[in-house]
C-alpha positions as a LaTeX table, in Angstrom:
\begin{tabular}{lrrr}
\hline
Residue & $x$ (\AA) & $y$ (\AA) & $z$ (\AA) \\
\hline
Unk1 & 33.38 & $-39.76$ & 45.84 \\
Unk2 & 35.65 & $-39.99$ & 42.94 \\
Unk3 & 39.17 & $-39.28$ & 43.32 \\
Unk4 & 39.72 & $-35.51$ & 42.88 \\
Unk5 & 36.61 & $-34.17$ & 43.75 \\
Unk6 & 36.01 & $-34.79$ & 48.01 \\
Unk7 & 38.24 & $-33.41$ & 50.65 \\
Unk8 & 39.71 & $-36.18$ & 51.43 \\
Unk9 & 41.48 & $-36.42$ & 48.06 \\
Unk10 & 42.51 & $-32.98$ & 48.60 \\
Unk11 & 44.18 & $-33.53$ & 51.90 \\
Unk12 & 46.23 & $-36.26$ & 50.26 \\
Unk13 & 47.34 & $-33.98$ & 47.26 \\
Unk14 & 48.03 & $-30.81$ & 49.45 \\
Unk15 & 50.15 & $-33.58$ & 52.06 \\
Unk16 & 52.39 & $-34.79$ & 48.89 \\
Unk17 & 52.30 & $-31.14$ & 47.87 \\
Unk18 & 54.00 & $-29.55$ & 51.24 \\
Unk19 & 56.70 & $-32.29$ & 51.17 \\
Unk20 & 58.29 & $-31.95$ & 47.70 \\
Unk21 & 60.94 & $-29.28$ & 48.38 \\
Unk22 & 62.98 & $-29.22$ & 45.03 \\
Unk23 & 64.98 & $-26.01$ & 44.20 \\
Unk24 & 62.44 & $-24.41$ & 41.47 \\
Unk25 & 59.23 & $-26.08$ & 42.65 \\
Unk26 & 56.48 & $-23.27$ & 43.15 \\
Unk27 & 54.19 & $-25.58$ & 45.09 \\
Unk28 & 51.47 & $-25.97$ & 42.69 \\
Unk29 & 50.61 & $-29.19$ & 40.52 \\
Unk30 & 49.74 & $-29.07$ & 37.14 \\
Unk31 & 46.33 & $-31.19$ & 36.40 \\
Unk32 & 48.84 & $-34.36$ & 34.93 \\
Unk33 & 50.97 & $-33.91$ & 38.45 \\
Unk34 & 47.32 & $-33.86$ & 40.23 \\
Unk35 & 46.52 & $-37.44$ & 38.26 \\
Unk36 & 49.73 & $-38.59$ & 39.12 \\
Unk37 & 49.47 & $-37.94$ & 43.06 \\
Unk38 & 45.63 & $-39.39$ & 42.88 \\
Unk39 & 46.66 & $-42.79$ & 40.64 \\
Unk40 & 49.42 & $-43.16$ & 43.50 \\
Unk41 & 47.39 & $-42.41$ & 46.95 \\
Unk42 & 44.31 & $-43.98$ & 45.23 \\
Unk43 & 45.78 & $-47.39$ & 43.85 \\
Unk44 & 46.90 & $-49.85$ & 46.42 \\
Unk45 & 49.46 & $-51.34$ & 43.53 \\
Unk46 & 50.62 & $-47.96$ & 42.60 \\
Unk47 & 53.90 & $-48.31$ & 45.32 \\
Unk48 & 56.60 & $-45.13$ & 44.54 \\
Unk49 & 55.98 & $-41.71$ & 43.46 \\
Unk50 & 59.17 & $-39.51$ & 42.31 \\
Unk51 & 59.05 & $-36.14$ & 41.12 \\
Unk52 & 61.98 & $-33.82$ & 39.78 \\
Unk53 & 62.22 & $-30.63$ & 38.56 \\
Unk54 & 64.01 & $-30.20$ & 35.43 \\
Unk55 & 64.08 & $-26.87$ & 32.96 \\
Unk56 & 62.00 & $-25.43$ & 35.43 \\
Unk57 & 59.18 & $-27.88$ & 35.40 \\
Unk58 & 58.50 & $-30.52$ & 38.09 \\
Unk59 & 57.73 & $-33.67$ & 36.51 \\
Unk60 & 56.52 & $-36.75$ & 38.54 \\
Unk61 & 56.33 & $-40.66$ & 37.30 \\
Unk62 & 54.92 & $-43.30$ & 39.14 \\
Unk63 & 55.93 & $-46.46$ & 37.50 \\
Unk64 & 57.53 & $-45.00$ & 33.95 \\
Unk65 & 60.48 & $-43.91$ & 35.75 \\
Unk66 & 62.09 & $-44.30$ & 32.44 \\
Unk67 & 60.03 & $-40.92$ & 31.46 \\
Unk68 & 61.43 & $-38.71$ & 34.14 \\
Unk69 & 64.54 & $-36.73$ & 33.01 \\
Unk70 & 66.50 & $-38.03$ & 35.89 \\
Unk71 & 70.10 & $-37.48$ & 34.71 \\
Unk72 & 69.69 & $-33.33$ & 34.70 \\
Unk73 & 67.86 & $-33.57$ & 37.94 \\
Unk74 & 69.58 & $-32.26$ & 40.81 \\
Unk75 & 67.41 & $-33.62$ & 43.91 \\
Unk76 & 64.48 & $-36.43$ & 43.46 \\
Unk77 & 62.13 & $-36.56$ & 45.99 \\
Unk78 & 60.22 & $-39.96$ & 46.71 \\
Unk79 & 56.92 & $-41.07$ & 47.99 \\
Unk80 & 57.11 & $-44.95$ & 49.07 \\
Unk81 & 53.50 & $-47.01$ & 50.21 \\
Unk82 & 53.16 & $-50.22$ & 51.90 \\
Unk83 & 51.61 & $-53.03$ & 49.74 \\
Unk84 & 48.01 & $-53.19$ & 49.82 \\
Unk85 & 47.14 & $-50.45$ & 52.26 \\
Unk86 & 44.76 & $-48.29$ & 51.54 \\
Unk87 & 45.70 & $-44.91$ & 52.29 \\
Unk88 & 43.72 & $-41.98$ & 53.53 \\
Unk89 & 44.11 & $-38.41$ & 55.08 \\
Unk90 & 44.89 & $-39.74$ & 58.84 \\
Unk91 & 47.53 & $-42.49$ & 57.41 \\
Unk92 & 49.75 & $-40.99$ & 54.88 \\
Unk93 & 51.66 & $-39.78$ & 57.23 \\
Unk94 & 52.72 & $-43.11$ & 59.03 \\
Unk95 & 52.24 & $-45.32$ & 56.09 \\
Unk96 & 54.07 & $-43.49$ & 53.16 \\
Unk97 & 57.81 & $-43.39$ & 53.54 \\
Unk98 & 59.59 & $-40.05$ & 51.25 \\
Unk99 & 62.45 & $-38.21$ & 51.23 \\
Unk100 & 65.01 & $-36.10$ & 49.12 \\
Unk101 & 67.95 & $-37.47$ & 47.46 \\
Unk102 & 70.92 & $-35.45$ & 45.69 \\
Unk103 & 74.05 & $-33.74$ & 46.53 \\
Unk104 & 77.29 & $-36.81$ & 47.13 \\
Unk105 & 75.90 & $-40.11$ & 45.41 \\
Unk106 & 76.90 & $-42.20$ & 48.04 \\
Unk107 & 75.75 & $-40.07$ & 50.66 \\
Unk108 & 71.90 & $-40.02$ & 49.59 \\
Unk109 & 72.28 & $-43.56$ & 49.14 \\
Unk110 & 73.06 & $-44.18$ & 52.24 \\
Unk111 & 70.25 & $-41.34$ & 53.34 \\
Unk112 & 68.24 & $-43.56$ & 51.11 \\
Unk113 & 68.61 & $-47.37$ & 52.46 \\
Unk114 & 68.54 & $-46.18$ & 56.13 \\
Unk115 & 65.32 & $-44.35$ & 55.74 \\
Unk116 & 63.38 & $-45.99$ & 53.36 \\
Unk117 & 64.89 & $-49.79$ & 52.77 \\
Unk118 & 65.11 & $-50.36$ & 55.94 \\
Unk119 & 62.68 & $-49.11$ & 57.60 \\
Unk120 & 60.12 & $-50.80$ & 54.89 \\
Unk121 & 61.54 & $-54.27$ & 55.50 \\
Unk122 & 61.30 & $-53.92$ & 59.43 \\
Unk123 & 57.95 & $-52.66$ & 58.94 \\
Unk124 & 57.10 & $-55.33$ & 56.24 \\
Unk125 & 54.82 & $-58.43$ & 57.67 \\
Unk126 & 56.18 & $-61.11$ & 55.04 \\
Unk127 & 59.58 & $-61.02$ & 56.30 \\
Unk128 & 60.15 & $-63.92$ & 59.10 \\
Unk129 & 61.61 & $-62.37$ & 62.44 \\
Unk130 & 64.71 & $-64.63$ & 61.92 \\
Unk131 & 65.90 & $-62.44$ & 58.76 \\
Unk132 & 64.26 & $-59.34$ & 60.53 \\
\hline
\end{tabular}
Protein backbone atom coordinates (compact mmCIF):
# COMPACT_ATOMS: atom_id res chain seq x y z
CA UNK A 1 0.00 0.00 0.00
CA UNK A 2 1.07 3.49 -0.52
CA UNK A 3 2.32 5.45 2.25
CA UNK A 4 -0.66 7.10 4.03
CA UNK A 5 -3.31 4.97 3.24
CA UNK A 6 -2.65 1.18 5.28
CA UNK A 7 -2.41 0.83 8.98
CA UNK A 8 0.78 0.35 9.13
CA UNK A 9 1.56 3.92 7.99
CA UNK A 10 -0.79 5.01 10.54
CA UNK A 11 0.88 3.31 13.43
CA UNK A 12 4.10 5.06 12.44
CA UNK A 13 2.42 8.60 12.26
CA UNK A 14 0.30 8.15 15.53
CA UNK A 15 4.02 6.68 17.25
CA UNK A 16 5.87 10.10 16.09
CA UNK A 17 2.61 11.79 17.05
CA UNK A 18 2.48 10.62 20.98
CA UNK A 19 6.20 11.53 21.37
CA UNK A 20 6.37 15.22 20.32
CA UNK A 21 5.53 16.95 23.63
CA UNK A 22 6.18 20.72 22.81
CA UNK A 23 4.40 23.37 25.00
CA UNK A 24 1.45 24.40 22.40
CA UNK A 25 1.34 21.18 20.38
CA UNK A 26 -2.42 19.92 20.25
CA UNK A 27 -1.43 16.49 19.00
CA UNK A 28 -2.75 16.62 15.60
CA UNK A 29 -0.67 16.94 12.22
CA UNK A 30 -1.56 19.06 9.59
CA UNK A 31 -1.59 17.07 6.02
CA UNK A 32 2.25 18.84 5.22
CA UNK A 33 3.32 17.50 8.99
CA UNK A 34 1.58 14.01 7.85
CA UNK A 35 4.02 14.12 4.48
CA UNK A 36 6.73 15.04 6.51
CA UNK A 37 6.45 12.04 9.14
CA UNK A 38 5.69 9.55 5.96
CA UNK A 39 8.88 10.97 3.64
CA UNK A 40 10.91 10.30 7.01
CA UNK A 41 9.58 6.67 8.27
CA UNK A 42 9.16 5.76 4.53
CA UNK A 43 12.68 6.79 3.03
CA UNK A 44 15.61 4.83 4.24
CA UNK A 45 17.90 8.16 3.33
CA UNK A 46 15.53 10.44 5.01
CA UNK A 47 17.80 10.18 8.63
CA UNK A 48 16.39 13.19 11.27
CA UNK A 49 13.06 14.55 11.75
CA UNK A 50 12.71 17.88 14.02
CA UNK A 51 9.66 19.61 14.73
CA UNK A 52 9.05 22.96 16.76
CA UNK A 53 6.34 24.87 17.59
CA UNK A 54 6.57 28.43 16.92
CA UNK A 55 3.51 31.24 16.91
CA UNK A 56 1.47 28.51 17.84
CA UNK A 57 2.10 26.23 14.94
CA UNK A 58 4.27 23.08 15.02
CA UNK A 59 6.40 23.02 12.10
CA UNK A 60 8.60 19.95 11.23
CA UNK A 61 11.71 19.75 8.54
CA UNK A 62 13.42 16.83 7.62
CA UNK A 63 16.46 17.85 5.78
CA UNK A 64 15.68 21.89 5.20
CA UNK A 65 16.45 22.52 8.68
CA UNK A 66 17.28 25.91 7.42
CA UNK A 67 13.24 26.34 7.05
CA UNK A 68 12.35 25.68 10.62
CA UNK A 69 12.15 28.89 12.75
CA UNK A 70 14.57 27.49 15.22
CA UNK A 71 15.83 30.65 16.97
CA UNK A 72 12.09 31.50 18.59
CA UNK A 73 11.67 27.88 19.39
CA UNK A 74 11.74 27.03 22.89
CA UNK A 75 12.10 23.02 22.87
CA UNK A 76 12.94 20.92 19.48
CA UNK A 77 12.10 17.57 19.55
CA UNK A 78 14.08 15.00 17.26
CA UNK A 79 13.46 11.80 15.50
CA UNK A 80 16.96 10.06 14.54
CA UNK A 81 16.98 6.54 12.06
CA UNK A 82 19.71 4.20 11.46
CA UNK A 83 21.08 4.21 7.85
CA UNK A 84 19.37 1.99 5.57
CA UNK A 85 16.84 0.33 7.82
CA UNK A 86 13.70 0.06 6.86
CA UNK A 87 11.39 0.93 9.46
CA UNK A 88 8.00 -0.42 10.33
CA UNK A 89 5.32 -0.44 13.18
CA UNK A 90 7.25 -3.22 15.45
CA UNK A 91 10.79 -1.30 14.95
CA UNK A 92 10.40 2.33 15.42
CA UNK A 93 10.60 1.97 18.64
CA UNK A 94 14.16 0.34 18.94
CA UNK A 95 15.50 1.73 15.77
CA UNK A 96 14.58 5.53 15.89
CA UNK A 97 16.46 7.45 18.52
CA UNK A 98 14.30 11.13 19.70
CA UNK A 99 14.20 13.30 22.32
CA UNK A 100 13.51 16.97 23.53
CA UNK A 101 16.02 19.61 23.70
CA UNK A 102 15.65 23.23 25.36
CA UNK A 103 15.89 24.88 28.63
CA UNK A 104 20.23 25.51 29.64
CA UNK A 105 22.15 25.14 26.18
CA UNK A 106 24.71 23.17 27.52
CA UNK A 107 22.57 21.05 29.43
CA UNK A 108 20.44 19.63 26.37
CA UNK A 109 23.60 19.26 24.71
CA UNK A 110 24.85 17.18 26.88
CA UNK A 111 21.09 15.43 27.11
CA UNK A 112 21.73 15.39 23.43
CA UNK A 113 25.29 13.57 22.78
CA UNK A 114 24.62 11.03 25.61
CA UNK A 115 21.37 9.91 24.18
CA UNK A 116 21.52 10.17 20.71
CA UNK A 117 25.47 10.52 19.55
CA UNK A 118 26.39 8.06 21.44
CA UNK A 119 24.25 5.69 21.53
CA UNK A 120 24.10 5.83 17.45
CA UNK A 121 27.84 5.28 17.14
CA UNK A 122 27.82 2.22 19.64
CA UNK A 123 24.97 0.97 17.81
CA UNK A 124 26.54 1.84 14.35
CA UNK A 125 28.14 -1.40 12.42
CA UNK A 126 30.86 0.71 10.38
CA UNK A 127 32.65 1.76 13.36
CA UNK A 128 35.71 -0.81 14.17
CA UNK A 129 35.48 -2.12 17.90
CA UNK A 130 38.94 -0.50 18.49
CA UNK A 131 37.37 3.20 18.23
CA UNK A 132 34.07 1.70 19.73
Amino acid sequence: AAPGESSEWSLMLKWIQQRIILSGFDGTFTAEQDEKSIAFVSDPNMRRLLAVVVDGKLQMATDDFESLATSDAKEIVYFIRPENQQLTSTNIGTLVEFGCVGGSAAHSLLRLMNGVFSAQIFKSTAWPDSVK
